[in-house]
Short mmCIF file of C-alpha atoms and ligand atoms in Angstrom, two decimals:
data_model
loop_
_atom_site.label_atom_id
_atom_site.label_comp_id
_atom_site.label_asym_id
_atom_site.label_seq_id
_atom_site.Cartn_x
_atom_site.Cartn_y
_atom_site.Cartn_z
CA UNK A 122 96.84 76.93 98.62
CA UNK A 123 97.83 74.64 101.55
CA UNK A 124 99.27 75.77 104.65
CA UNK A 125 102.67 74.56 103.66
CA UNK A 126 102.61 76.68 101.15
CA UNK A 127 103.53 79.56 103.73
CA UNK A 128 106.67 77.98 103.48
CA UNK A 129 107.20 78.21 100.00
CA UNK A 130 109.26 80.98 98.13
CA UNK A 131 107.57 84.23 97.36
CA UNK A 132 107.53 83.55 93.30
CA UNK A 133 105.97 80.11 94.09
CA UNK A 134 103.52 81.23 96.03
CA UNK A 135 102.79 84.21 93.72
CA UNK A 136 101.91 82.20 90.60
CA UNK A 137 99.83 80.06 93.10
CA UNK A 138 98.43 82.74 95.15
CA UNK A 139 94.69 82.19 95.26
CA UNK A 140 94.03 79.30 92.97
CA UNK A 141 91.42 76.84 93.29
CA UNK A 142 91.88 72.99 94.25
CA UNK A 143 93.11 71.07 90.99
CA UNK A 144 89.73 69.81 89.63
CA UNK A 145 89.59 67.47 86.53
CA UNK A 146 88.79 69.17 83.51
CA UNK A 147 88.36 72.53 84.76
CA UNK A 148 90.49 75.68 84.30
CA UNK A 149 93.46 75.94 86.49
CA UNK A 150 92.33 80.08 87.12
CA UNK A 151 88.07 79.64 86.50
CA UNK A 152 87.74 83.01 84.46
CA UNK A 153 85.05 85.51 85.69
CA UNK A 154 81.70 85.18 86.68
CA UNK A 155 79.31 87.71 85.00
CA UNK A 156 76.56 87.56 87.15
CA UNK A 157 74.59 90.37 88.79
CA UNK A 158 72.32 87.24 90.94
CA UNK A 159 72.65 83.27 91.22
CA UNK A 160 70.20 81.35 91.54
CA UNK A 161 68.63 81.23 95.04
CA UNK A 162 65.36 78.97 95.41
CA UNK A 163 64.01 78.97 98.87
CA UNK A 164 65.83 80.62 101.59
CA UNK A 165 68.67 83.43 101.45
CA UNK A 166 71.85 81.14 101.57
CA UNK A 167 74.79 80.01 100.71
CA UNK A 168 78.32 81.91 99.33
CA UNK A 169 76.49 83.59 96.40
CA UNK A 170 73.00 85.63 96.09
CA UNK A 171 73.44 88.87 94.66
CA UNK A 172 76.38 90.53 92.58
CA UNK A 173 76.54 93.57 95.03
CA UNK A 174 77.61 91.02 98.09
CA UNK A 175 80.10 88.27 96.83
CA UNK A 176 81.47 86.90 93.74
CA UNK A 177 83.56 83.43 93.12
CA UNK A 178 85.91 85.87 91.01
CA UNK A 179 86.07 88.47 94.02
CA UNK A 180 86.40 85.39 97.03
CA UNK A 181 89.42 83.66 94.22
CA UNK A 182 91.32 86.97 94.10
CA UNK A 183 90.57 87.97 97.79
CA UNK A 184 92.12 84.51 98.98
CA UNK A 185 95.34 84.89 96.51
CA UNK A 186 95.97 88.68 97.97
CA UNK A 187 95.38 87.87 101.47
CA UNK A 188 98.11 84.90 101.00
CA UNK A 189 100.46 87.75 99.58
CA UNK A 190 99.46 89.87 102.82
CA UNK A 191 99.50 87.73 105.40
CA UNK A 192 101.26 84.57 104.32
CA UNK A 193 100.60 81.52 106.72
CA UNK A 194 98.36 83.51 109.09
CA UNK A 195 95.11 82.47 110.21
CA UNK A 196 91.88 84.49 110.84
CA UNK A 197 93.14 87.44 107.56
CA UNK A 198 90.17 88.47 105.84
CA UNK A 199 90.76 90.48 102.69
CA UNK A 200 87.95 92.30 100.83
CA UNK A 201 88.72 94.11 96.70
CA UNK A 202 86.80 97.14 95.87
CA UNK A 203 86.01 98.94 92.61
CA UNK A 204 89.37 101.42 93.13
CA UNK A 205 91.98 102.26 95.64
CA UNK A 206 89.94 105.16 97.26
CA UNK A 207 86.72 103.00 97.48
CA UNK A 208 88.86 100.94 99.99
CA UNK A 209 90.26 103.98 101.57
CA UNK A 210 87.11 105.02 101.85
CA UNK A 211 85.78 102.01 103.32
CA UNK A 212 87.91 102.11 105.98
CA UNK A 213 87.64 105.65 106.96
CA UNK A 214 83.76 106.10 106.91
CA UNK A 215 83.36 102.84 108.26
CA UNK A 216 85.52 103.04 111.37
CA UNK A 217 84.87 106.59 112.01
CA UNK A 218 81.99 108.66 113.43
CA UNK A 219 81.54 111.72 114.54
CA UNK A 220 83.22 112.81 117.21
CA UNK A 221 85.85 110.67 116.56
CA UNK A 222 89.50 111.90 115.63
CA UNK A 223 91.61 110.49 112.79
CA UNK A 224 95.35 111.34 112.36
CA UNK A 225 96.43 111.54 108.54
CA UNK A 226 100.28 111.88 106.84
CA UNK A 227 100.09 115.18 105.53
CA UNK A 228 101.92 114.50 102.47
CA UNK A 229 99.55 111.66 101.54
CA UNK A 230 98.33 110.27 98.14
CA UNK A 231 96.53 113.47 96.06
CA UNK A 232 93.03 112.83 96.56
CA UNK A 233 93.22 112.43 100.43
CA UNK A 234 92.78 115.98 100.72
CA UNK A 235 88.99 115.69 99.42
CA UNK A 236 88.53 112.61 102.07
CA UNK A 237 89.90 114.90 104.94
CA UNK A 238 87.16 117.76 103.91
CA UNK A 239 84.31 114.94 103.67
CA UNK A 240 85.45 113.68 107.13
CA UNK A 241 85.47 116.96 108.87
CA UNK A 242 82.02 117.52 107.15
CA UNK A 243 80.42 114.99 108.99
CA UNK A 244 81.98 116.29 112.54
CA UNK A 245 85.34 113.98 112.51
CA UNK A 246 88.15 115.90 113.39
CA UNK A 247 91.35 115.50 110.97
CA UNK A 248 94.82 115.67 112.40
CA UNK A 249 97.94 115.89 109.84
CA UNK A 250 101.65 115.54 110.43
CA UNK A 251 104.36 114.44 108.02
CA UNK A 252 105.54 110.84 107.52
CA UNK A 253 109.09 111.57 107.67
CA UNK A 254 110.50 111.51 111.52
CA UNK A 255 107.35 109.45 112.62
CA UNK A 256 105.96 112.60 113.54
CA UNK A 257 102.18 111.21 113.13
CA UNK A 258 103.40 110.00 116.47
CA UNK A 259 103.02 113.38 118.38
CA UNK A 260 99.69 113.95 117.77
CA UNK A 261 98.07 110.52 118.27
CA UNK A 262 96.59 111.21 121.55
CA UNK A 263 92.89 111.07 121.82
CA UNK A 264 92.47 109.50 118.26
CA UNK A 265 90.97 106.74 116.83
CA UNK A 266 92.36 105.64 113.71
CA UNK A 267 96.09 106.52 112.71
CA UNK A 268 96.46 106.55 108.61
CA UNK A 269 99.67 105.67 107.43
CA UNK A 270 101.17 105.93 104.19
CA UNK A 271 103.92 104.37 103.48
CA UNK A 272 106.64 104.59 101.08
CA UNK A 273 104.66 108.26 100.49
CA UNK A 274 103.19 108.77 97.36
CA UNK A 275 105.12 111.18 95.61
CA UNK A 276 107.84 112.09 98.45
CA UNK A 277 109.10 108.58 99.36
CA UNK A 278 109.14 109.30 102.83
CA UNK A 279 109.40 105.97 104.91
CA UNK A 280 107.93 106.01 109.02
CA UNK A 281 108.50 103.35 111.32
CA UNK A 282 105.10 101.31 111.06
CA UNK A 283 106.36 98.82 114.03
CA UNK A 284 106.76 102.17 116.01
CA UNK A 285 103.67 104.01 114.93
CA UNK A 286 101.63 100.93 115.13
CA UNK A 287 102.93 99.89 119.45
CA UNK A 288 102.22 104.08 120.03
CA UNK A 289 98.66 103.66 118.82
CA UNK A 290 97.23 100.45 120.15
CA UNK A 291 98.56 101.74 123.51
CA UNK A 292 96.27 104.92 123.02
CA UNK A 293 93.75 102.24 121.83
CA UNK A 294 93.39 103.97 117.82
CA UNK A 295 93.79 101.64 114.85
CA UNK A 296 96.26 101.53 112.39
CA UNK A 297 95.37 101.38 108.61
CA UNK A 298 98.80 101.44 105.91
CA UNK A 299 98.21 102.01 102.50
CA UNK A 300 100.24 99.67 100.71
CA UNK A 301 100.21 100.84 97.43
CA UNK A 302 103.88 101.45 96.50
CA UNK A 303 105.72 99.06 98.18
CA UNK A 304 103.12 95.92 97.22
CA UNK A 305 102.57 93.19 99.59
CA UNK A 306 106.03 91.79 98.27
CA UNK A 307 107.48 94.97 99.43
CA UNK A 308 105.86 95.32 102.56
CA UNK A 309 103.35 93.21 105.03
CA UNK A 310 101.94 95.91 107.53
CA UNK A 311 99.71 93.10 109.22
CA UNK A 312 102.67 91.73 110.39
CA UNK A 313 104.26 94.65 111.53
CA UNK A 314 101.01 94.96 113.75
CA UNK A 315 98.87 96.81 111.47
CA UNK A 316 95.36 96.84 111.56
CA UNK A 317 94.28 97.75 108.05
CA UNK A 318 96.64 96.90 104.73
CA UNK A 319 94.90 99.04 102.39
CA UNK A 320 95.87 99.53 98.75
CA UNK A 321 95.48 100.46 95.15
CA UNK A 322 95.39 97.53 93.17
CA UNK A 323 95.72 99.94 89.94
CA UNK A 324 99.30 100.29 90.20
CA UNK A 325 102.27 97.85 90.61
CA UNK A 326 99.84 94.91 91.57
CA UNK A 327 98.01 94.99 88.72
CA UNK A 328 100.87 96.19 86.94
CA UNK A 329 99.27 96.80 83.14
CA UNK A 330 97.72 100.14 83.48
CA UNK A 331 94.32 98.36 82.27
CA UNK A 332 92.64 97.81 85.61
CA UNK A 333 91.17 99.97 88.86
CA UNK A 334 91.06 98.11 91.91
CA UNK A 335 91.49 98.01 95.52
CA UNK A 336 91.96 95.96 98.33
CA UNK A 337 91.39 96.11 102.18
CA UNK A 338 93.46 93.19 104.25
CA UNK A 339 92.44 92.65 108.13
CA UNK A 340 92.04 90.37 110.78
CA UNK A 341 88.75 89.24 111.11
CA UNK A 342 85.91 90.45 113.66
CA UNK A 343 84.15 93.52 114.01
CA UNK A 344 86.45 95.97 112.41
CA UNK A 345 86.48 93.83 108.96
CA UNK A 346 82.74 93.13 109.06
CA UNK A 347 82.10 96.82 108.96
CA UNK A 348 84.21 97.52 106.00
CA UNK A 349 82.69 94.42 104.30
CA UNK A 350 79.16 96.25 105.16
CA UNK A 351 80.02 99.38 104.07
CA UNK A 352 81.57 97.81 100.56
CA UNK A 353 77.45 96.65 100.63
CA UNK A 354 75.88 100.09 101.32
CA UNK A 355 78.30 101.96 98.89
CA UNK A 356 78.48 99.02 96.59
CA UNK A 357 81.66 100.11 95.08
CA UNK A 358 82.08 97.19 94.24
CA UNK A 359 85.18 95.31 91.52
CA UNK A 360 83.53 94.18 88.47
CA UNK A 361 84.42 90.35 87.52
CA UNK A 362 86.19 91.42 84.49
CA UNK A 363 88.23 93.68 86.80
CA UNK A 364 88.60 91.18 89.55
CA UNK A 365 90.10 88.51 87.12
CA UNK A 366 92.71 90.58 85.19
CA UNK A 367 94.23 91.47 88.69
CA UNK A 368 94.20 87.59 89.39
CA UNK A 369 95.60 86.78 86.63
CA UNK A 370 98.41 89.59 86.70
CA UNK A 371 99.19 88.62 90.35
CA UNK A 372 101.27 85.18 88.59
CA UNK A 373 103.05 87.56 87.70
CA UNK A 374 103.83 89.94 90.08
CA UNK A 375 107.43 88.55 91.63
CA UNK A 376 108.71 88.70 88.17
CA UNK A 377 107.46 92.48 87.46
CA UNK A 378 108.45 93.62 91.17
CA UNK A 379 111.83 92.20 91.41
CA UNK A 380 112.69 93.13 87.53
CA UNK A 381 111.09 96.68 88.05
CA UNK A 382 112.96 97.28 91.56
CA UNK A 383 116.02 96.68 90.43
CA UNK A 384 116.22 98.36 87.64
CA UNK A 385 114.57 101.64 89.82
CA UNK A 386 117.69 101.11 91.87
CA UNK A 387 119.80 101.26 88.72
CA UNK A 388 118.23 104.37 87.35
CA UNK A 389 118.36 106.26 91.04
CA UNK A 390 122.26 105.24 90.99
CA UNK A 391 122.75 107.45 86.94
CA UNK A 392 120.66 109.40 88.02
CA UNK A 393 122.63 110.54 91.14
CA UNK A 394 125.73 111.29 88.67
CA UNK A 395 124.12 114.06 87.16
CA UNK A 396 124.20 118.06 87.79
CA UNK A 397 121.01 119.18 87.11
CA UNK A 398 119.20 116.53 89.10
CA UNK A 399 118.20 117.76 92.73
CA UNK A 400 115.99 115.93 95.84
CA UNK A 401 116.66 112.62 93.87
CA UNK A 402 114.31 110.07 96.28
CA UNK A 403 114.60 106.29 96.55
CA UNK A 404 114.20 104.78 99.45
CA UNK A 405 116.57 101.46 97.92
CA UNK A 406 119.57 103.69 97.69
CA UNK A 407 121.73 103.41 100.87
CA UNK A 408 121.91 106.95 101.81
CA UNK A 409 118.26 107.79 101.16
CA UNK A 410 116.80 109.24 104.47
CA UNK A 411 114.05 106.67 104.01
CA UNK A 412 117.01 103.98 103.80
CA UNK A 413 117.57 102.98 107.29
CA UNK A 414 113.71 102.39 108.24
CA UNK A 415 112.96 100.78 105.11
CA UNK A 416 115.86 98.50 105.41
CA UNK A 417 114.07 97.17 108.66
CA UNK A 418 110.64 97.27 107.39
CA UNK A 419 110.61 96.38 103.65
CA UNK A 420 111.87 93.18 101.67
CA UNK A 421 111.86 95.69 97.90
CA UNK A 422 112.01 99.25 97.91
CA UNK A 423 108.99 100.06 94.61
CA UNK A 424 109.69 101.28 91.88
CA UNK A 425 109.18 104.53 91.95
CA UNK A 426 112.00 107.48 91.90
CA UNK A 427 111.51 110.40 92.22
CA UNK A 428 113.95 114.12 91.66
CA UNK A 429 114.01 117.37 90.88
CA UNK A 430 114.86 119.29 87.46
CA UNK A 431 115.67 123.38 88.26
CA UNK A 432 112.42 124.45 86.50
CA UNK A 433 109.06 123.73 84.85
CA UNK A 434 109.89 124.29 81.12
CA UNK A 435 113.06 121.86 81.74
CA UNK A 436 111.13 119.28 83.72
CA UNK A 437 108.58 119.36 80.39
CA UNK A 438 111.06 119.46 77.96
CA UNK A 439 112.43 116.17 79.61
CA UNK A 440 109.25 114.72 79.50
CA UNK A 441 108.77 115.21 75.92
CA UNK A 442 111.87 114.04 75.17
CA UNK A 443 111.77 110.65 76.28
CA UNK A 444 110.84 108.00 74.28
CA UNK A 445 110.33 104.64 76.06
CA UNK A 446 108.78 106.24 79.27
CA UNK A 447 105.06 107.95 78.80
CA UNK A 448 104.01 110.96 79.94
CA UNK A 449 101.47 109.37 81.85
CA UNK A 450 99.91 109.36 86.09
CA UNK A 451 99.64 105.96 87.89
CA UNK A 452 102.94 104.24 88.53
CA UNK A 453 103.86 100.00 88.74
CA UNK A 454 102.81 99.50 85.07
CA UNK A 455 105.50 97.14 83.04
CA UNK A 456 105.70 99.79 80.40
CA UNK A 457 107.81 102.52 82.35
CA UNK A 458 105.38 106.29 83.12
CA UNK A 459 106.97 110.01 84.31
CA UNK A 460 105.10 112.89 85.12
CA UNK A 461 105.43 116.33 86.39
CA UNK A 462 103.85 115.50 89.25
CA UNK A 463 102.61 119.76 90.43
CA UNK A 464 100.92 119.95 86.94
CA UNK A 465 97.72 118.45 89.39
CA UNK A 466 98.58 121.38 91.75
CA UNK A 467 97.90 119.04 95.06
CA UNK A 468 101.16 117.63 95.92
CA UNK A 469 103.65 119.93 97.86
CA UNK A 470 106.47 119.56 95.19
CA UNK A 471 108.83 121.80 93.79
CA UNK A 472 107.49 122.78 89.64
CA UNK A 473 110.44 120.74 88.11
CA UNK A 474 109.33 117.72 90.39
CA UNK A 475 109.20 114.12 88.20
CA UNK A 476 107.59 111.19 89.80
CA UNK A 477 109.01 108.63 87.62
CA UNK A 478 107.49 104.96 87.57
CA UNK A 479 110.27 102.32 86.63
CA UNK A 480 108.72 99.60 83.99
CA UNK A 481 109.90 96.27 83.24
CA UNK A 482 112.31 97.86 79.60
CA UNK A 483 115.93 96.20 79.65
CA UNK A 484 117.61 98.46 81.86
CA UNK A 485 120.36 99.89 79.79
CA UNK A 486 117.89 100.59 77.00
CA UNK A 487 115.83 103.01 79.69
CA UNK A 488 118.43 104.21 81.36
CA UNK A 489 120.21 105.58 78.16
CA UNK A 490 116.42 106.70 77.42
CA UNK A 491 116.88 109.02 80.35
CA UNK A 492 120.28 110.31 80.10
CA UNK A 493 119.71 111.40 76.62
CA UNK A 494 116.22 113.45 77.45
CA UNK A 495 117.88 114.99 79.99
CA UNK A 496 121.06 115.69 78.02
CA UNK A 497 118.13 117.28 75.26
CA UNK A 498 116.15 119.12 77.70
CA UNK A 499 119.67 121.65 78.73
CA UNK A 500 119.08 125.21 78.51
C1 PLP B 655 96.70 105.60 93.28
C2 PLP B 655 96.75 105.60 94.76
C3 PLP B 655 95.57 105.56 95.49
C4 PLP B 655 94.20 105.57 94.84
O1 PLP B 655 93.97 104.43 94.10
P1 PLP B 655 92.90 104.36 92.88
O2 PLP B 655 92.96 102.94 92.47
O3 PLP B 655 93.38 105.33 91.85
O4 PLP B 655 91.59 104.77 93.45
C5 PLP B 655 95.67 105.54 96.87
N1 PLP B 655 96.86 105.56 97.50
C6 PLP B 655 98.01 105.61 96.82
C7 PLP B 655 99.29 105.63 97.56
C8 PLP B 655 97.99 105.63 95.43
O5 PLP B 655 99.14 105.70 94.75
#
């Protein structure tokens, strides 16, 4: 896409985002290209040797997420992985040593807790503190990376990433934002001053619940080229199958986010009318605690809500009672997914906790959905 294309609005640029010159007789998207080596006479060059290091698939996709990230900026480099934590992962073990310190949100995304344990295993100290308040802030000092997540994944706690972000470079740590929730139509961390965006690609981005993928966005130098070599070592890699779904789905992605948003907003607002829902989270709705920040920070709010139902057997009975939302993990997918989210035991949630994942269904057909499953799931 040409520079002017910065310019452009964001559904333009998303059904654009990545795609090669216009070339006579060839496909407007090229699909993927199954191949594990090219051919390579002579000496080791040019964009493609081996499967493991690049792919045309990979470099198409890389180029339409990094113009999503970082729209009209120079010097971005973005790199896809196999899944969400193999770019999480290439961040953390490839910017970290031991010795070093690293300050986490403590109500992260579920599996972080196994990352923190394989950190301190190799001598890297771990530092937590909540995302709410900015209070990662207060124990920066003396660390080298700062983590932050978010919208938080499942609490939909919002921190101040400008904020967080001015604190750490001054203390000379990094900055890494896992992007996840809010999508890079929700949220650009790289231009709030962000080192790392960092994401799951097998949510909202992808959107379909068929694909695992990840992403790391940076600016180019030293930082990037060691995530890019560690993505070698640990080859953990996206396959080209993989690589050109997410492509593909990205045309789409304005259309999902903005449909899916809203009507997130429209099931937070019925949901707020009714008794037996408690801690009802999303960040959209004006008098969220996450509201204000995210009102400065983000240009969509996800699609995720999240509340309370007084116990376990009611929160299941809900579940079971719905019947255009599945009882399903993972969030972003067009076809709307709820879960009991303490079921996994990580998350630091109350037993009747639902994280519920707003699809693209007409909104008055979901929304009735959920009022009568919770009108069937009463005592
Ligand atoms: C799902 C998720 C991940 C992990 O992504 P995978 O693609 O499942 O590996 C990381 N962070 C957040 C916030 C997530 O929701």
């Amino acid at each position: 896409m040409s520079d002017r294309a910065a310019d452009k609005g964001e559904g333009t640029r998303a059904v654009r985002a990545g795609l090669p010159e216009a070339a006579k007789n060839e496909p407007t998207l090229p699909g993927p290209a199954f191949a594990a080596h090219f051919h390579l006479p002579g000496e080791v060059d040019g964009p493609y040797t081996y499967g493991r290091d690049t792919n045309p698939t990979w470099n198409l996709l890389e180029s339409a997420i990094g113009e999503l990230e970082a729209p009209g900026q120079d010097g971005v480099e973005t790199l896809v992985f196999a899944s969400g934590m193999a770019a999480i992962s290439a961040v953390l073990f490839s910017q970290l040593r031991a010795g070093d310190t690293v300050v986490l949100p403590d109500d992260c995304y579920q599996a972080m807790p196994l990352v923190q344990a394989q950190l301190e295993a190799y001598g890297i100290e771990v530092r937590t503190a909540p995302t709410a308040g900015d209070a990662q802030l207060d124990v920066l000092v003396g660390a080298q990376l700062l983590w932050i997540e978010t919208p938080s994944n499942p609490g939909l706690d919002v921190c101040d990433i400008r904020r967080l972000v001015e604190a750490a470079h001054a203390r000379g740590a990094l900055v890494a934002v896992d992007n996840t929730l809010a999508t890079p139509l929700g949220q650009r961390p790289l231009e709030l001053g962000a080192d790392f965006s960092v994401a799951s690609g097998t949510k909202q981005l992808t959107g379909h619940g068929d694909v695992l993928l990840g992403y790391v966005a940076g600016r180019e130098g030293g930082a990037m080229d060691a995530v890019r070599r560690w993505r070698k070592i640990v080859g953990a890699i996206a396959g080209p199958m993989e690589a050109w779904l997410a492509h593909r789905s990205i045309a789409t992605l304005h259309m999902r986010v903005d449909r899916q948003n809203a009507t997130a907003l429209v099931l937070a607002e019925a949901l707020r009318e009714r008794p037996e829902v408690t801690g009802l989270r999303y960040p959209g709705l004006a008098d969220d605690p996450s509201h204000k920040i995210a009102s400065q920070q983000m240009r969509r709010y996800g699609c995720v809500v999240s509340f309370t139902l007084p116990t376990r057997a009611r929160a299941d009975r809900f579940l079971d009672a719905l019947r255009l939302v599945d009882d399903a993990t993972s969030f972003g997918g067009v076809r709307s997914t709820a879960e009991r989210r303490r079921r996994w035991g990580g998350d630091d949630v109350p037993e009747g906790f639902i994280r519920f994942s707003v699809g693209a269904e007409d909104p008055e057909d979901l929304v009735a959905d959920v009022m009568r499953a919770l009108d069937e799931a009463r005592d």
